[in-house]
Coordinates of C-alpha atoms in Angstrom, one line a residue:
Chain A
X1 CA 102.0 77.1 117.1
X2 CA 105.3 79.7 116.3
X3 CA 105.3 77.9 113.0
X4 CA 103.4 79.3 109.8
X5 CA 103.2 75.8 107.8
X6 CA 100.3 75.3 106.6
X7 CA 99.8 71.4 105.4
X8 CA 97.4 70.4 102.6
X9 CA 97.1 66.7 101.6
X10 CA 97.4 66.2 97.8
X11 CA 95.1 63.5 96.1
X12 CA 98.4 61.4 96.5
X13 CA 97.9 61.3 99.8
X14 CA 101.2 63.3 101.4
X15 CA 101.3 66.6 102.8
X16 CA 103.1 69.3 101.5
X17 CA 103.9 72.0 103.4
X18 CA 103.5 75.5 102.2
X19 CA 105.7 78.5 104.1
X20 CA 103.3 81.6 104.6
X21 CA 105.2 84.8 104.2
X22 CA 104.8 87.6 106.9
X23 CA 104.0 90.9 106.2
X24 CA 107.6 92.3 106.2
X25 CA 108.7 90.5 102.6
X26 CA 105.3 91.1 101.1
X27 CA 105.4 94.5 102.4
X28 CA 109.0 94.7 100.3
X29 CA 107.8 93.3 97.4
X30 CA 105.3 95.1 97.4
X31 CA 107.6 98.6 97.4
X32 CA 109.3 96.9 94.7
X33 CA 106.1 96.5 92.3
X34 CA 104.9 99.9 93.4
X35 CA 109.0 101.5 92.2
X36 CA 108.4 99.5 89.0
X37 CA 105.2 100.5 88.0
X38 CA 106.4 104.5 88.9
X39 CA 108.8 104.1 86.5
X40 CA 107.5 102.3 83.8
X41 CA 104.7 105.1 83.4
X42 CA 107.7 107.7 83.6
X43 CA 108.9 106.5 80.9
X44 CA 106.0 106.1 79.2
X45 CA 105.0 109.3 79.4
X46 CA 107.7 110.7 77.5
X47 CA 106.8 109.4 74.0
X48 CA 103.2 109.5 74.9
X49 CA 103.8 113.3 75.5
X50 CA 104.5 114.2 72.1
X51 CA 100.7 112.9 71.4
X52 CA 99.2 116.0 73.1
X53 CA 95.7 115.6 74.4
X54 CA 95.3 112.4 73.4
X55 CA 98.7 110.7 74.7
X56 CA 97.4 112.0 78.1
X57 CA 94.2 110.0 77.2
X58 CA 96.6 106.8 77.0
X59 CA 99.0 108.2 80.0
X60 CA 95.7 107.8 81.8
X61 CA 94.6 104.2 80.4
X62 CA 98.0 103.1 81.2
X63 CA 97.8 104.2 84.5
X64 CA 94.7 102.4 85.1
X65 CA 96.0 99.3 83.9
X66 CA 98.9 99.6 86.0
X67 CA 96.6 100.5 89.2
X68 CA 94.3 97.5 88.7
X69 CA 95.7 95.5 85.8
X70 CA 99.5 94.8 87.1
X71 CA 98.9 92.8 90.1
X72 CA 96.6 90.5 88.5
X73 CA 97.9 90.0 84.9
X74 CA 101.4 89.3 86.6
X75 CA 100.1 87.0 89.3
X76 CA 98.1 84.3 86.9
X77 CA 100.5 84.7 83.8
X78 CA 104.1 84.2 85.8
X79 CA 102.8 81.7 88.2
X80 CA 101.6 83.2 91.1
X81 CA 104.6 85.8 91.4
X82 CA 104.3 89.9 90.8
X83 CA 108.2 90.9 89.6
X84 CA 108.1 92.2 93.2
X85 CA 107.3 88.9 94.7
X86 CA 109.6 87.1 92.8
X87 CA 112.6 89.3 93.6
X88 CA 111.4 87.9 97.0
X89 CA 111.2 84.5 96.5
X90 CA 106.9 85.0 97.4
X91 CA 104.3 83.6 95.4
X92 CA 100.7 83.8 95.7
X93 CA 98.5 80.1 95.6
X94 CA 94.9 79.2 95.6
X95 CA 93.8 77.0 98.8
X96 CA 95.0 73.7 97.2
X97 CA 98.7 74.8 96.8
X98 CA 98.4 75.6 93.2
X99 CA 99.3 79.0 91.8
X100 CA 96.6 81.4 91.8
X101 CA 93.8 81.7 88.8
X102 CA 91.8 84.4 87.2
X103 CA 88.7 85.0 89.3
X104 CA 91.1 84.4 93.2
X105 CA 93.6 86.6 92.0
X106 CA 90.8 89.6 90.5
X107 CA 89.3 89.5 94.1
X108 CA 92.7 89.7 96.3
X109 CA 93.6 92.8 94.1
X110 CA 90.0 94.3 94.0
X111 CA 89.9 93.9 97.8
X112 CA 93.7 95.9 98.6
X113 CA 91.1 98.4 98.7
X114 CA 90.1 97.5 102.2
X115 CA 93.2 96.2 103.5
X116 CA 95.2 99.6 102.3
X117 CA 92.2 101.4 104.0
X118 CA 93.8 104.4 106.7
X119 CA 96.3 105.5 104.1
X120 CA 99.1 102.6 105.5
X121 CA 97.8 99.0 105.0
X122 CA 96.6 98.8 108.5
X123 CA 93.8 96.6 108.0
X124 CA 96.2 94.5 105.9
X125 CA 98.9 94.6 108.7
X126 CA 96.3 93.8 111.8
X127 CA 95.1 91.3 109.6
X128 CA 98.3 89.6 108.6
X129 CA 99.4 89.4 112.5
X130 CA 95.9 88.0 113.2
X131 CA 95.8 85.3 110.9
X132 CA 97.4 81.8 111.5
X133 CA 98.7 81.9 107.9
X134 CA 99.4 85.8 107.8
X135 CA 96.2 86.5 105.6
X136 CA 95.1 89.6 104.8
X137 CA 91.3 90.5 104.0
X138 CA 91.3 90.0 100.1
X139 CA 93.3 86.9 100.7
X140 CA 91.4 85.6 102.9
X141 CA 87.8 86.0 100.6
X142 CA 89.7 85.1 97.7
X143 CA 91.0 81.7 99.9
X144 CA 94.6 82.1 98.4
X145 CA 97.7 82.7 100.4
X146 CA 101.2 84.0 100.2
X147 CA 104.1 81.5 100.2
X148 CA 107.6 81.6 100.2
X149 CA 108.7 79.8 97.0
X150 CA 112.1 79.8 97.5
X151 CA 113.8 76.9 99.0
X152 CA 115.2 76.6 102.1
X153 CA 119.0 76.1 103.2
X154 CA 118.9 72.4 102.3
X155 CA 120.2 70.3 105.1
X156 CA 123.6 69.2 105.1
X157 CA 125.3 65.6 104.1
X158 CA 125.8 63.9 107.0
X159 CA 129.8 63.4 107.2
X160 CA 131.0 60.3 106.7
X161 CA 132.5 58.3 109.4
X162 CA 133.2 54.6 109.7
X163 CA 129.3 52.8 110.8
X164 CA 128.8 52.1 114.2
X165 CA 126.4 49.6 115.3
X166 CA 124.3 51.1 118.2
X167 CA 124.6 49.1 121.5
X168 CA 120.8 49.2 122.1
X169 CA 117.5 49.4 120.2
X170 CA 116.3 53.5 119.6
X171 CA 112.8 54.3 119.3
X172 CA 111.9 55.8 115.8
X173 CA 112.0 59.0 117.2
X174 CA 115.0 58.7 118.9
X175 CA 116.5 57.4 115.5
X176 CA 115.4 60.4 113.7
X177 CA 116.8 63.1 116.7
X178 CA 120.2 61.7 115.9
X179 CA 120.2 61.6 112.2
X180 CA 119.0 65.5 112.9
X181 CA 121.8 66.2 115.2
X182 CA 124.5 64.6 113.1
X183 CA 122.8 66.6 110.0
X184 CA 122.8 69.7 111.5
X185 CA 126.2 69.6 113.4
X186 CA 128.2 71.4 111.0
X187 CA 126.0 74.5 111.6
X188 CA 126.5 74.4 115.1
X189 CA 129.2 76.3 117.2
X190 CA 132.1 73.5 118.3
X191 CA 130.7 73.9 121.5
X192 CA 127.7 73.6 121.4
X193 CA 127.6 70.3 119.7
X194 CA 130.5 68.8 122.2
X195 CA 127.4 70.7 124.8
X196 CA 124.3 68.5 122.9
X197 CA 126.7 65.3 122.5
X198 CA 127.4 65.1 126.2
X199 CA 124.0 64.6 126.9
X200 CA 124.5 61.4 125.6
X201 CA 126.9 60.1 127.5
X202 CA 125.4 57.5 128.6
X203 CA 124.7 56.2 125.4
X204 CA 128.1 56.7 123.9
X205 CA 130.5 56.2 127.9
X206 CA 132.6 59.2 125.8
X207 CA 132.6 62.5 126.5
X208 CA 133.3 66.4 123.4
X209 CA 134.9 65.8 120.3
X210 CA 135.0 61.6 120.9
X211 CA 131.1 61.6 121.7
X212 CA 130.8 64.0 118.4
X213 CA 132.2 61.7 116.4
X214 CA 130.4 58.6 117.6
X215 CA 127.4 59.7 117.6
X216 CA 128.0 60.8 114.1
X217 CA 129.2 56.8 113.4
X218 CA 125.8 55.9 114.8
X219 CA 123.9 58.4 112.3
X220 CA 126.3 56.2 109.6
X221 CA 125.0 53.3 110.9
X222 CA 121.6 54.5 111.1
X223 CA 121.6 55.1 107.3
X224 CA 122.9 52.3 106.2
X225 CA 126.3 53.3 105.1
X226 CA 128.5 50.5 105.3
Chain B
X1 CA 114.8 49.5 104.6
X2 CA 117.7 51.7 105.3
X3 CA 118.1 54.8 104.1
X4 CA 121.4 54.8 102.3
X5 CA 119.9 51.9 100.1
X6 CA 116.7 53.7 99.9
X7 CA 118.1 56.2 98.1
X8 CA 120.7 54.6 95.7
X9 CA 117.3 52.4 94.6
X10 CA 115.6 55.6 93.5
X11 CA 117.9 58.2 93.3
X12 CA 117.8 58.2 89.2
X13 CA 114.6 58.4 88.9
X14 CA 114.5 61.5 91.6
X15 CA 117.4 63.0 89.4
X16 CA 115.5 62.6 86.1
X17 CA 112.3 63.9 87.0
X18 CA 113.9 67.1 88.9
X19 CA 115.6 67.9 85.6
X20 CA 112.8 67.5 83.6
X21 CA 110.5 69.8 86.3
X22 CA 113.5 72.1 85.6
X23 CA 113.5 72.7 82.1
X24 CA 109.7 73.3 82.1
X25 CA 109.9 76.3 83.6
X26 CA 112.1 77.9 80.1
X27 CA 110.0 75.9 77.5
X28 CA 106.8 74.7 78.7
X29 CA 105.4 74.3 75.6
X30 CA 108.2 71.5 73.9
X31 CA 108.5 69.5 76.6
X32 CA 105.0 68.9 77.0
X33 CA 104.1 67.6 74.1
X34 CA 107.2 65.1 74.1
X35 CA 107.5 61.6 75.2
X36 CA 108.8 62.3 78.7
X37 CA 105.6 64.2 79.6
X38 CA 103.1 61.2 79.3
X39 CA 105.6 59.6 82.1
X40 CA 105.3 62.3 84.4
X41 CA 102.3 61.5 86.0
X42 CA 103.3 57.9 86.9
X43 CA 106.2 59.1 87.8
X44 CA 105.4 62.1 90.2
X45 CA 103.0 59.7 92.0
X46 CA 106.0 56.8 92.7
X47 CA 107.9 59.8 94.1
X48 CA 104.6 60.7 96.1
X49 CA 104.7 57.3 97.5
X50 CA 108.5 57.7 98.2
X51 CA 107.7 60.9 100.2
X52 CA 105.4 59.1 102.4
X53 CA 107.8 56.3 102.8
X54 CA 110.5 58.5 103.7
X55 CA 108.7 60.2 106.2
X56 CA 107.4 57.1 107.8
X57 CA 110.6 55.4 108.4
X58 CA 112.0 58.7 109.8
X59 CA 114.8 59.3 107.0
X60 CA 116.9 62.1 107.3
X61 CA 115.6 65.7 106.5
X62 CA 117.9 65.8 103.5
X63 CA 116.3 63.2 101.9
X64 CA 112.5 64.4 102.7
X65 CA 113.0 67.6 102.3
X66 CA 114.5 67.1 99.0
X67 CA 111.5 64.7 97.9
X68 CA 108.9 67.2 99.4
X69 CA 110.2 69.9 97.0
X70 CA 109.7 67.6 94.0
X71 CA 106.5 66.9 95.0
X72 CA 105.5 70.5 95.6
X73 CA 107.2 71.4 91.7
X74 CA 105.2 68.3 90.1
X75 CA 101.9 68.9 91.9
X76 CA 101.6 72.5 90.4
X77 CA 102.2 71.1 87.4
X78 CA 100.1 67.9 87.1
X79 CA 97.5 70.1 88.9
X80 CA 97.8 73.0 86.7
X81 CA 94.5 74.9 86.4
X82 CA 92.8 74.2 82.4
X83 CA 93.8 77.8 80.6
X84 CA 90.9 81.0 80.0
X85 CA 88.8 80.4 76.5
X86 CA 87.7 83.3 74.6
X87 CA 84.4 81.7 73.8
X88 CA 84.1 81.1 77.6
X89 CA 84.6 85.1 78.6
X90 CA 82.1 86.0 75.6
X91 CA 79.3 83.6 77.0
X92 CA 80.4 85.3 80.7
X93 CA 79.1 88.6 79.5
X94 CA 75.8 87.4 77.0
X95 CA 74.5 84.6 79.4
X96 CA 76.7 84.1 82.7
X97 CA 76.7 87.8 83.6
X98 CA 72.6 88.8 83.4
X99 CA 71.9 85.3 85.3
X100 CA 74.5 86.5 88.5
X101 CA 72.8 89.5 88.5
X102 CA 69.4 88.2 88.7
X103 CA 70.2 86.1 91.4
X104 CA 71.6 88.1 93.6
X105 CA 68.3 90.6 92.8
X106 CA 68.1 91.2 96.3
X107 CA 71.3 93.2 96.6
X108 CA 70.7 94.4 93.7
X109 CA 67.4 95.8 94.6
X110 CA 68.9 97.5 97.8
X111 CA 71.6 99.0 95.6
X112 CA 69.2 100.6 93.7
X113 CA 67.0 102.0 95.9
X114 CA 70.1 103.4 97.8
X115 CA 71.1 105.3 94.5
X116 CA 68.0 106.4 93.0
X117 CA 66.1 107.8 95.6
X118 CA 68.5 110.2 97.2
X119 CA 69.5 111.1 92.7
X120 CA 65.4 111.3 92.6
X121 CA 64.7 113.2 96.0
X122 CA 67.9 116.1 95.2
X123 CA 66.3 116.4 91.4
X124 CA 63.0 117.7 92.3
X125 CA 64.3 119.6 95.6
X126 CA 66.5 121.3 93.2
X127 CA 63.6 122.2 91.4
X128 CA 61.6 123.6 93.8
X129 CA 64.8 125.1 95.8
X130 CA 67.1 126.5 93.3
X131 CA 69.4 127.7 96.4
X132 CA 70.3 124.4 97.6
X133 CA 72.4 123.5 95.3
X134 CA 74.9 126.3 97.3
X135 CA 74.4 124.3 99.8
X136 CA 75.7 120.8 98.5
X137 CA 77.9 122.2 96.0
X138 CA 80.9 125.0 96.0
X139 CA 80.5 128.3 93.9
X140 CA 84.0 126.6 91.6
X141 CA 82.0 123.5 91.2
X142 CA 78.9 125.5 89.8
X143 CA 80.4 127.0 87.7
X144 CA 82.4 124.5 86.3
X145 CA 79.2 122.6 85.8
X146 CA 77.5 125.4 84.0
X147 CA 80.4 125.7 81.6
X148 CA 80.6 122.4 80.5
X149 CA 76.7 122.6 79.5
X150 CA 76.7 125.7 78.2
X151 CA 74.0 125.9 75.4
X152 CA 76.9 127.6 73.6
X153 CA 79.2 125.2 73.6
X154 CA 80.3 122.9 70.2
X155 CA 81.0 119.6 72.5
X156 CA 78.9 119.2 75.4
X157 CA 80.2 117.9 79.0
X158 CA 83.5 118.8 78.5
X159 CA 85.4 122.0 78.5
X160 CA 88.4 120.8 77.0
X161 CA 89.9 118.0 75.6
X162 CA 90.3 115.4 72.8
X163 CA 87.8 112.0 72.6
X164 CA 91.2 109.7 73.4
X165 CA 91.4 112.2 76.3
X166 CA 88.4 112.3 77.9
X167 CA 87.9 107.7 77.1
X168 CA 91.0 107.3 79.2
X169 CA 89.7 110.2 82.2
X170 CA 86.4 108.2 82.2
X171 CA 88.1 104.3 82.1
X172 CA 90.1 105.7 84.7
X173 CA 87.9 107.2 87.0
X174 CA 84.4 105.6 86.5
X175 CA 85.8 102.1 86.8
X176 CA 88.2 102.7 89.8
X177 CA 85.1 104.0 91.7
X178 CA 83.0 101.1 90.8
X179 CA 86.0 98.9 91.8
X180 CA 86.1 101.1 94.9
X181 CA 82.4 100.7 95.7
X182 CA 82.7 96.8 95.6
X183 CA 85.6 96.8 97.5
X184 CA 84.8 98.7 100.4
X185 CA 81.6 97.3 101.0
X186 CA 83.9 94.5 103.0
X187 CA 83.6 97.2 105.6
X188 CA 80.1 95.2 106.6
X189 CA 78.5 97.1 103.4
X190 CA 79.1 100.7 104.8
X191 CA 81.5 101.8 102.0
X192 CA 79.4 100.5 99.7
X193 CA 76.1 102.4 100.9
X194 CA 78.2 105.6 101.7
X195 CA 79.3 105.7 97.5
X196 CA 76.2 104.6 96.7
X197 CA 74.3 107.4 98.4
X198 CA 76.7 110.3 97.5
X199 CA 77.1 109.4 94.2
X200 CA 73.0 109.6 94.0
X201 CA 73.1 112.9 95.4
X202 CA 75.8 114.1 93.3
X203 CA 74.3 113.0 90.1
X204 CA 70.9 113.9 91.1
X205 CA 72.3 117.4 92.4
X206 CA 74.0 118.6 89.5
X207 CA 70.7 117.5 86.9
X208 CA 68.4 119.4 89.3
X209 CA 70.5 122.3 89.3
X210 CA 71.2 122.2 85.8
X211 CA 67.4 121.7 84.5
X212 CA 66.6 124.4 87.0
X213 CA 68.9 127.2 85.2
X214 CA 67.4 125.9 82.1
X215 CA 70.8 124.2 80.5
X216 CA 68.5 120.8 81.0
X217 CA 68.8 120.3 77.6
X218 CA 72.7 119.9 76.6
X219 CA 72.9 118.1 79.8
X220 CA 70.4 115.3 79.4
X221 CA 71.3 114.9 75.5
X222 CA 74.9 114.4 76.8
X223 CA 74.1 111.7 79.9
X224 CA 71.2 109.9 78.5
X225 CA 73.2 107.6 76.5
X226 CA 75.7 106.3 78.8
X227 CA 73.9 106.6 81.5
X228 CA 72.8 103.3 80.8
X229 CA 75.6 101.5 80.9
X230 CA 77.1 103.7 83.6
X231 CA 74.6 103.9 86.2
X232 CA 73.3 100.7 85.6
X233 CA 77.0 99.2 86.0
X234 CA 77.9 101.2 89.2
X235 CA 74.8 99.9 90.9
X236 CA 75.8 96.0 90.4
X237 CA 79.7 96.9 91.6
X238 CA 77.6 98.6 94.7
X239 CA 75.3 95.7 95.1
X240 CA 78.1 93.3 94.7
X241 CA 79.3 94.9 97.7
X242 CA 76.5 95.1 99.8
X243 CA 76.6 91.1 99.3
X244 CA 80.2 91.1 100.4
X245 CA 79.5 93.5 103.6
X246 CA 76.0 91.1 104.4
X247 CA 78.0 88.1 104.2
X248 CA 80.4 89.4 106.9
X249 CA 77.6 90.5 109.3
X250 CA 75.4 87.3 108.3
X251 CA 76.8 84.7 107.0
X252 CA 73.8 82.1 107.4
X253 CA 74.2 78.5 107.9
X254 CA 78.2 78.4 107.0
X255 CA 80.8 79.7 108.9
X256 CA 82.2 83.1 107.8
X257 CA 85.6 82.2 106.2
X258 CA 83.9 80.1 103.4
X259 CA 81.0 81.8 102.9
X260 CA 83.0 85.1 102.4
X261 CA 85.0 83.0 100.2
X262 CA 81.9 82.0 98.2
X263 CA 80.4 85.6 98.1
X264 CA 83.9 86.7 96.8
X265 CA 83.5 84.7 94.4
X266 CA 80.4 86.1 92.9
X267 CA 81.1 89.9 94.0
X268 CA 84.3 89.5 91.5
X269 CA 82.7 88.2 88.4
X270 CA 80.1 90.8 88.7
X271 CA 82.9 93.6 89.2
X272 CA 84.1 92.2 86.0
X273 CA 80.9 92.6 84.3
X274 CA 80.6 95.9 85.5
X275 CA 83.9 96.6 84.6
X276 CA 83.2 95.5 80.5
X277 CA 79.9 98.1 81.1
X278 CA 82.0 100.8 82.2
X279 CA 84.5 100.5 79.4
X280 CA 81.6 100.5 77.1
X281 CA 80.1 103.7 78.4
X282 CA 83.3 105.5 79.2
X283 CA 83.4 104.2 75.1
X284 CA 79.6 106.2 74.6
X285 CA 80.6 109.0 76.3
X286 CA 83.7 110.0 74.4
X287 CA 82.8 109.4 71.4
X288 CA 78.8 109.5 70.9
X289 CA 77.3 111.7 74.1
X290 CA 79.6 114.4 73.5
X291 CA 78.5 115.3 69.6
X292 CA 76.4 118.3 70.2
X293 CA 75.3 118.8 66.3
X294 CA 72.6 116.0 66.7
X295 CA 68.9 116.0 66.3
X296 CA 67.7 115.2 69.7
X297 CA 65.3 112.7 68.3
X298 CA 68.7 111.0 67.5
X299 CA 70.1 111.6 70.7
X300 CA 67.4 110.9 72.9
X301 CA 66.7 107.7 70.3
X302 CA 69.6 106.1 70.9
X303 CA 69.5 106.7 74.8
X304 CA 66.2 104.8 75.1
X305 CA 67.7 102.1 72.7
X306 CA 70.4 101.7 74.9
X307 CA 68.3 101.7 78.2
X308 CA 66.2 99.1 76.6
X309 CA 68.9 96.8 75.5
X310 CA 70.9 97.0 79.0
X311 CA 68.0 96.7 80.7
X312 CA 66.3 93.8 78.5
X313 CA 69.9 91.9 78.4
X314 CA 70.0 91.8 81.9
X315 CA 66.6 90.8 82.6
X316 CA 66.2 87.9 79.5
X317 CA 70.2 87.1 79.0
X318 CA 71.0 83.7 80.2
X319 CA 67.5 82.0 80.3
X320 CA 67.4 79.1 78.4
X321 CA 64.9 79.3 75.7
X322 CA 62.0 77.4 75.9
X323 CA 61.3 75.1 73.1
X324 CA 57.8 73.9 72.3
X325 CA 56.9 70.1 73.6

């Protein structure tokens, strides 16, 4: 399988499907947090400089917070989204889809240890390639993954054209490939849709921009649009 | 049922519940507690069966995909997990904490034995063969060591700095290498042995060396307290690791993936408990180990007060009393 859905059944009985996020976004958001987290000590440090010794004593609790604190504060209090991951659109859940809680989230940041381990996240990157869900190590002890949360392109209305009754009974199957074709038209080059239409033919005795269109009808028809 | 139809039966109720998943996300709080909110469930569960509906008559992707996101927004929140209590962290570290550590002696034990000997063995070599410590230290180190305990000196262990300074150097440091020695023993428990074992020689190098030029004194009056919570603490991150690096080579009767999960599980709650230890000594050691104008019946008082109570907390803590029949 090319695709990275992962499906988990809910108590209601349907699947939802959860998007795992390769390495390259997570990768970005994580370049983001680390910019943020620079910057915020910067400027921290300034009034925290007039304190002397004991501003450097906070410079340094700061810092630690920021090292070990960020990730998981950010992750269980914003659902499941660093400001990194959600410039992104990622968001980190626990095995049952939900966003991730206190003791997950602790172990996938304790654990960056090992996947950052020769200097560049190469444990993390064989490990992300490896896995079917694009894991890395301290996901995969803590059982959470990383989704994408943001929605995707949302199919488009099918246009509407005057029903027409199809000549012969379709399998379900069959049914469903032409509602798909007729949503997914307008993103299609002219021709290839007068290319994917043709095929039909025999279905539709019309051949480009006529077999387009009824085929279209037939997705009207198909839906119930009078 | 066609689709069309399908969807003008239900579409208001689809509309409604989007726009209420919609304006939870800016004010959780109000809408929660309002009328609409004891509906929710019911309703996220019709929509649920509408999903499954929709996908088994084959509708068009705009109308499943559209009912698949509602259903992934409502089931994050219906299935929200309950909120931290304070009370719940507190009875973590008096009862929860002591009874992890207990049963995962075992590691524990190894841990140990992995620190203390190689601390114990460089001590009394030290002793007897002042020159090795050239050979595990450099000349800078030395003598950065026997500055900090000079006899001399007004604060011990330190050659500069104020009490914020050196709480914050000690949070920072102490606690990132316990969090290191947990961590890396995921590399089937060598990271964890390899800190484990240098840190003993370390530690155990620079009190041998130290005791054998005779500035013993300002130098066990300034680790005894802390030490306590310190060492103590680092060993449980290390065992915690060893658990984590024995699960990967031998994972038993389950497969790997969930029993790593499980062990995960336990190695982070003990890296938090080692993490409240650690704030507590790097807490110790600013502020108490580093008063040098002290009796040492004081000093050396409170140290064995402190080994006791660590010691005795993590050996009673957690067992239920026993009440008589």
């Amino acid at each position: 399988m090319i695709d990275t859905v992962r499906e988990i059944e809910t108590p209601e009985g349907v699947c939802l499907r959860l998007r795992a996020a390769g390495a390259l976004p997570r990768a970005q958001a994580w370049m983001i947090d680390l910019l943020l987290r620079f910057a915020f000590l910067i400027m921290a440090m300034i009034p925290l400089g007039l304190f002397g010794q004991g501003g450097k004593g906070l410079a340094l609790l700061l810092m630690f917070a920021l090292l070990w604190g960020y990730s998981v504060v950010c992750e269980v209090w914003l659902g499941g989204q660093t400001l990194g991951k959600r410039a992104l659109g990622l968001r980190v859940v626990n095995a049952d889809g939900t966003p991730v809680t206190w003791l997950p989230s602790v172990v996938r940041n304790l654990l960056r240890v090992v996947d950052a381990l020769p200097g560049v996240y190469g444990v993390g990157l064989a490990c992300t390639l490896m896995d079917p869900y694009a894991r890395r190590l301290g996901d995969i002890v803590a059982g959470t993954m990383v989704i994408h949360a943001a929605d995707l392109p949302a199919g488009q209305e099918i246009p509407a054209l005057a029903a027409l009754p199809l000549p012969l009974v379709l399998a379900s199957d069959e049914q469903a490939a032409l509602i798909e074709f007729a949503e997914r038209a307008g993103q299609l080059t002219a021709q290839r849709q007068e290319e994917l239409a043709n095929l039909l033919t025999p279905l539709t005795g019309q051949r480009d921009t006529a077999a387009i269109r009824q085929l279209v009808g037939h997705a009207n028809w198909l839906l119930g649009r009078a | 049922m066609k689709q069309e139809r399908f969807v003008a039966l239900h579409r208001r109720e689809w509309d409604s519940l989007e726009a209420w998943l919609k304006a939870l996300d800016r004010q959780a709080k109000r809408l929660l507690q309002q009328d609409q909110a004891l509906d929710f469930p019911a309703s996220y569960r019709r929509v649920c069966h509408h999903l499954a509906l929709a996908r088994g008559r084959g509708y068009s992707h705009e109308v499943t995909e559209r009912l698949q996101r509602l259903v992934q927004q409502g089931h994050q929140v219906l299935y929200q997990p309950p909120a931290p209590r304070w009370h719940r962290v507190i009875a973590f570290l008096v009862a929860g904490f002591p009874r992890l550590v207990r049963a995962q002696w075992r590691c524990m034990l190894a841990a140990s034995v992995l620190f203390y000997v190689p601390a114990l063995v460089t001590l009394v070599v030290m002793q007897l063969r002042p020159e090795f410590a050239h050979t595990v230290f450099s000349s800078a180190q030395l003598a950065q060591f026997e500055k900090m305990y000079d006899p001399a000196n007004t604060h011990i262990g330190r050659s500069s700095g104020t009490d914020l300074q050196m709480f914050g150097y000690y949070v920072m440091n102490n606690v990132s290498i316990a969090f290191r020695t947990f961590a890396s023993g995921l590399v089937f428990g060598v990271g964890a042995i390899y800190v484990l074992g240098a840190n003993g020689l370390l530690i155990g190098g620079v009190a041998g060396h130290l005791t054998a030029i005779g500035y013993g004194g300002p130098f066990w009056r300034f680790v005894a307290a802390h030490s306590a919570l310190e060492l103590t603490a680092l060993v449980i991150a290390g065992g915690a690791g060893l658990k984590l690096g024995l699960t990967l080579l031998a994972p038993g009767r389950q497969r790997r993936g969930p029993a790593l999960v499980a062990a995960g599980w336990v190695g982070a709650q003990l890296a938090l408990g080692a993490f409240a230890m650690l704030v507590m000594a790097a807490f110790v050691e600013a502020y108490w180990s580093s008063i040098a104008a002290l009796p040492d019946v004081v000093k050396f008082g409170s140290a064995a007060l402190l080994w006791v109570l660590v010691l005795g907390w993590l050996w009673r803590g957690g067992r239920a009393v026993k009440h008589g029949a």
